[in-house]
Every structure is written in structure tokens, then in C-alpha cells.
Amino acid sequence: MLKAVIFDFDGLLCDSTPLHREANYQLLNFYKKVKLPSIGSREGMRINEIMQDYKDVYNLPGTIEEIYKIRQSFFYEIVKNKLEIFPDAYPLLEKIKQKNIKIALATSGDASYINLVFKKFPKFAKYFAVLVTGDEVERGKPYPDIYTKTIQLLDIKPQESVVLEDSINGIFSAHAAGIPVICVPNKHYSEADYSQADKIFSSLKEVTQALVF
């Protein structure tokens, strides 16, 4: 019996990928560095882990904590002005709520970011009975920590839930925690292989229409 649906946030419920990229560009401009064509896929990873890569690749001065703080200051301002929840997220969340199934949010984003989102979109925030952010766990995706913690807070078994994800690292993370995954691929990473997901849908609207819960 399905008791909970666990959502990722970035790329699944909002189109934040361009906003993250904009913040990264602003960070590099701050340090007067030129963006390299690619430093690999970091889809679904925590920002502090990505900043470790940026520090190494671009030889940024200062500590990871300092770099992270500067980067997030840019990002939070962008979020305030530009971030929007996907319109198709609301019908899906409402449908799950009406079935008396618990809804959780398990995101690689930090608590300050999600608190900012919840403040901006209070209607959206009310759907979630449980919230786990990336700074609450020791290891980020693709490790299972964030989904394991979410299951513990929901007080259910992994097989009594399903995860909705948009990233490969998120799929691996949920599966490592023993949870089946429905994937709505991130449109900014169309070349990625999402075949490890248990089910794949092209949009949140398609998930809602498929009556998968």
C-alpha cells in the first residue's frame, strides 16, 4: 500500500537549472574566471560539493565555505526574482493530497534556499508533511542518505513510498534507499540515460493523467 510520495525539487517542481547556472556564472565573474565548456554533469548534487569542484578546476581562492557563501548570495537573489513553481505541479500535489497520501520533499538544496521558496510560495509549502534538505545529511545524492532520512521521518517502509525525480543521481539515491522511482527527465539534460527509473513520464501533467498513485 502506498503511504507517501517523495518529491525532489530542483528541475522537477521548478525550472531552477538556468538559475543555478546564472549563479555559477556570477560566481566566476566575481573571481574574474572564464567559464570552461564543461566540467562534467553535477545534476542532483549538493552545491557545496559542486563548489569543491569549482575551487579545484578554477583554482578559486578561499575556503569552500567562503566560496559557497558567495555563490549562494547570488543564487538567493536570483531565486527571489525569477524562480517559479511549474504550474503542473499543483494538480499533481492536490491529487495526491486528496488520496490522503503523505507528501515529502527531499532536495539537495540547503534549508535557506527552501525556506526562501516556501516563503515565496506559501500555498506550495503547505503540501509537504516532511522536508529534508541537503545540509541535513552527511552525503548527498547519489548516496541514499537523504531518502533514508525522509523514510525515517515519514515512519514508513521504503516500499510503501515512491520517489519522483528528474536526475540520474536522484534515481541512484532513491534506489539505494530501496525506493521505486518515477522519473520526469530534466529538459536541460535530455542526453542523459534515465533508463534506471522504474517508470518514465515526459511531464508532471502526464504523471497526473496516468493515475499512477
Short mmCIF file of C-alpha atoms in Angstrom, two decimals:
data_model
loop_
_atom_site.label_atom_id
_atom_site.label_comp_id
_atom_site.label_asym_id
_atom_site.label_seq_id
_atom_site.Cartn_x
_atom_site.Cartn_y
_atom_site.Cartn_z
CA MET A 1 0.00 0.00 0.00
CA LEU A 2 1.36 3.40 -0.99
CA LYS A 3 1.65 5.68 2.03
CA ALA A 4 3.88 8.50 0.78
CA VAL A 5 5.15 10.24 -2.34
CA ILE A 6 8.57 11.87 -2.06
CA PHE A 7 9.47 14.68 -4.44
CA ASP A 8 12.79 16.06 -5.49
CA PHE A 9 12.63 19.82 -6.06
CA ASP A 10 15.12 21.37 -8.49
CA GLY A 11 14.30 20.56 -12.10
CA LEU A 12 11.23 18.53 -11.15
CA LEU A 13 8.89 21.01 -9.47
CA CYS A 14 10.60 24.16 -10.74
CA ASP A 15 12.86 25.11 -13.64
CA SER A 16 15.80 26.10 -11.45
CA THR A 17 18.59 24.75 -13.67
CA PRO A 18 19.05 28.06 -15.55
CA LEU A 19 19.03 29.91 -12.22
CA HIS A 20 21.78 27.70 -10.81
CA ARG A 21 23.82 28.25 -13.97
CA GLU A 22 23.33 32.00 -13.70
CA ALA A 23 24.57 31.96 -10.10
CA ASN A 24 27.61 29.92 -11.13
CA TYR A 25 28.41 32.42 -13.89
CA GLN A 26 28.10 35.28 -11.41
CA LEU A 27 30.46 33.46 -9.07
CA LEU A 28 33.06 33.06 -11.80
CA ASN A 29 32.67 36.71 -12.79
CA PHE A 30 33.22 37.64 -9.16
CA TYR A 31 36.53 35.76 -9.22
CA LYS A 32 37.30 37.00 -12.78
CA LYS A 33 37.37 33.49 -14.18
CA VAL A 34 36.28 32.36 -17.65
CA LYS A 35 33.68 29.58 -17.79
CA LEU A 36 35.03 26.35 -19.23
CA PRO A 37 32.86 24.48 -21.79
CA SER A 38 32.04 21.73 -19.29
CA ILE A 39 33.31 20.29 -16.03
CA GLY A 40 31.02 17.28 -16.14
CA SER A 41 27.48 16.52 -15.02
CA ARG A 42 26.62 17.55 -11.48
CA GLU A 43 22.88 17.05 -11.82
CA GLY A 44 21.27 16.44 -8.44
CA MET A 45 24.43 17.10 -6.41
CA ARG A 46 24.65 19.48 -3.45
CA ILE A 47 26.03 22.96 -4.15
CA ASN A 48 28.84 22.66 -1.59
CA GLU A 49 30.06 19.56 -3.44
CA ILE A 50 29.85 21.38 -6.76
CA MET A 51 31.77 24.30 -5.28
CA GLN A 52 34.57 21.91 -4.30
CA ASP A 53 34.86 21.05 -8.00
CA TYR A 54 34.79 24.72 -8.96
CA LYS A 55 37.53 25.50 -6.46
CA ASP A 56 39.71 22.72 -7.87
CA VAL A 57 39.03 23.35 -11.58
CA TYR A 58 39.18 27.15 -11.47
CA ASN A 59 41.73 27.44 -8.65
CA LEU A 60 39.44 29.71 -6.64
CA PRO A 61 40.94 31.34 -3.53
CA GLY A 62 39.46 30.94 -0.06
CA THR A 63 37.71 28.07 1.68
CA ILE A 64 34.81 26.04 0.33
CA GLU A 65 32.60 27.68 2.96
CA GLU A 66 33.56 31.16 1.72
CA ILE A 67 33.03 30.25 -1.94
CA TYR A 68 29.71 28.59 -1.11
CA LYS A 69 28.50 31.65 0.82
CA ILE A 70 29.33 34.00 -2.05
CA ARG A 71 27.71 31.73 -4.62
CA GLN A 72 24.55 31.28 -2.57
CA SER A 73 24.19 35.02 -2.04
CA PHE A 74 23.96 35.38 -5.82
CA PHE A 75 21.60 32.42 -6.08
CA TYR A 76 19.17 33.53 -3.36
CA GLU A 77 18.75 36.91 -5.06
CA ILE A 78 18.06 35.21 -8.39
CA VAL A 79 15.52 32.91 -6.71
CA LYS A 80 13.67 35.87 -5.19
CA ASN A 81 13.28 37.49 -8.60
CA LYS A 82 12.98 34.62 -11.06
CA LEU A 83 12.06 31.24 -9.59
CA GLU A 84 8.59 29.90 -10.35
CA ILE A 85 6.93 26.59 -9.49
CA PHE A 86 5.85 24.58 -12.53
CA PRO A 87 2.07 25.12 -12.94
CA ASP A 88 1.57 21.37 -13.50
CA ALA A 89 2.99 20.66 -10.03
CA TYR A 90 -0.12 21.89 -8.23
CA PRO A 91 -2.69 19.49 -9.78
CA LEU A 92 -0.40 16.55 -9.06
CA LEU A 93 0.20 17.59 -5.45
CA GLU A 94 -3.50 18.20 -4.94
CA LYS A 95 -4.42 14.82 -6.38
CA ILE A 96 -2.03 13.04 -4.03
CA LYS A 97 -3.30 15.05 -1.07
CA GLN A 98 -6.92 14.13 -1.86
CA LYS A 99 -5.97 10.46 -1.70
CA ASN A 100 -4.68 11.00 1.87
CA ILE A 101 -1.17 10.03 0.83
CA LYS A 102 1.62 11.86 2.66
CA ILE A 103 3.83 14.16 0.60
CA ALA A 104 7.51 14.80 1.35
CA LEU A 105 10.20 16.97 -0.21
CA ALA A 106 13.77 15.63 -0.32
CA THR A 107 16.07 18.11 -2.00
CA SER A 108 19.79 18.60 -2.43
CA GLY A 109 19.15 22.31 -1.87
CA ASP A 110 20.01 23.81 1.50
CA ALA A 111 17.46 24.85 4.13
CA SER A 112 17.92 28.58 3.48
CA TYR A 113 17.03 28.08 -0.18
CA ILE A 114 13.91 26.00 0.51
CA ASN A 115 12.77 28.33 3.29
CA LEU A 116 13.03 31.15 0.76
CA VAL A 117 10.95 29.14 -1.71
CA PHE A 118 8.33 28.31 0.92
CA LYS A 119 8.11 31.96 1.94
CA LYS A 120 7.63 32.98 -1.68
CA PHE A 121 5.07 30.23 -2.37
CA PRO A 122 3.14 29.51 0.87
CA LYS A 123 0.43 27.58 -0.99
CA PHE A 124 3.12 25.24 -2.33
CA ALA A 125 4.73 24.80 1.09
CA LYS A 126 1.50 23.55 2.69
CA TYR A 127 1.52 20.31 0.70
CA PHE A 128 4.60 18.86 2.39
CA ALA A 129 4.34 16.91 5.64
CA VAL A 130 8.09 16.24 5.69
CA LEU A 131 11.05 18.25 4.40
CA VAL A 132 14.65 17.06 4.22
CA THR A 133 17.33 19.33 2.75
CA GLY A 134 20.81 18.55 1.55
CA ASP A 135 22.53 20.18 4.51
CA GLU A 136 20.77 17.79 6.91
CA VAL A 137 22.57 14.67 5.70
CA GLU A 138 26.20 13.58 5.66
CA ARG A 139 26.30 12.57 2.00
CA GLY A 140 24.40 13.95 -0.96
CA LYS A 141 22.89 12.17 -3.94
CA PRO A 142 23.68 9.59 -5.41
CA TYR A 143 24.11 8.24 -1.86
CA PRO A 144 20.87 7.11 -0.18
CA ASP A 145 21.15 9.33 2.92
CA ILE A 146 18.53 11.94 2.04
CA TYR A 147 15.88 9.39 1.10
CA THR A 148 16.70 7.13 4.02
CA LYS A 149 16.21 10.08 6.39
CA THR A 150 12.95 11.03 4.67
CA ILE A 151 11.59 7.50 5.09
CA GLN A 152 12.55 7.56 8.77
CA LEU A 153 10.70 10.85 9.32
CA LEU A 154 7.66 9.53 7.47
CA ASP A 155 7.81 6.43 9.71
CA ILE A 156 7.14 4.05 6.84
CA LYS A 157 8.96 1.32 4.94
CA PRO A 158 10.80 2.21 1.71
CA GLN A 159 8.49 0.01 -0.36
CA GLU A 160 5.48 1.95 0.96
CA SER A 161 6.64 5.04 -0.90
CA VAL A 162 7.62 6.23 -4.36
CA VAL A 163 10.09 8.93 -5.36
CA LEU A 164 9.64 11.44 -8.17
CA GLU A 165 12.97 12.54 -9.62
CA ASP A 166 14.41 14.32 -12.63
CA SER A 167 18.09 13.37 -12.32
CA ILE A 168 20.27 10.29 -12.65
CA ASN A 169 21.94 10.92 -9.29
CA GLY A 170 18.48 11.20 -7.73
CA ILE A 171 17.40 7.89 -9.26
CA PHE A 172 20.51 6.17 -7.90
CA SER A 173 19.95 7.75 -4.48
CA ALA A 174 16.34 6.58 -4.20
CA HIS A 175 17.12 3.08 -5.43
CA ALA A 176 20.00 2.82 -2.96
CA ALA A 177 17.44 3.58 -0.24
CA GLY A 178 15.17 0.82 -1.56
CA ILE A 179 12.52 3.12 -3.04
CA PRO A 180 11.00 2.82 -6.53
CA VAL A 181 11.40 5.86 -8.78
CA ILE A 182 9.23 7.68 -11.27
CA CYS A 183 11.35 9.96 -13.45
CA VAL A 184 10.32 13.10 -15.29
CA PRO A 185 13.60 13.85 -17.09
CA ASN A 186 15.11 17.29 -16.74
CA LYS A 187 14.74 19.01 -20.12
CA HIS A 188 18.18 20.58 -19.71
CA TYR A 189 19.83 17.14 -19.63
CA SER A 190 18.00 15.43 -22.50
CA GLU A 191 21.08 13.43 -23.47
CA ALA A 192 21.17 11.61 -20.11
CA ASP A 193 20.16 7.96 -19.75
CA TYR A 194 17.22 7.70 -17.36
CA SER A 195 16.51 4.03 -18.06
CA GLN A 196 17.28 3.02 -14.46
CA ALA A 197 13.99 4.62 -13.34
CA ASP A 198 11.05 2.28 -12.73
CA LYS A 199 8.76 4.49 -14.81
CA ILE A 200 9.46 7.46 -17.05
CA PHE A 201 6.98 10.21 -17.94
CA SER A 202 7.56 13.25 -20.12
CA SER A 203 5.88 15.73 -17.76
CA LEU A 204 4.19 16.18 -14.40
CA LYS A 205 0.91 16.55 -16.28
CA GLU A 206 1.43 13.11 -17.78
CA VAL A 207 2.07 11.67 -14.30
CA THR A 208 -1.18 13.21 -13.06
CA GLN A 209 -3.16 11.91 -16.03
CA ALA A 210 -1.70 8.41 -15.75
CA LEU A 211 -3.27 7.93 -12.30
CA VAL A 212 -0.11 6.16 -11.16
CA PHE A 213 -0.83 6.57 -7.45
#
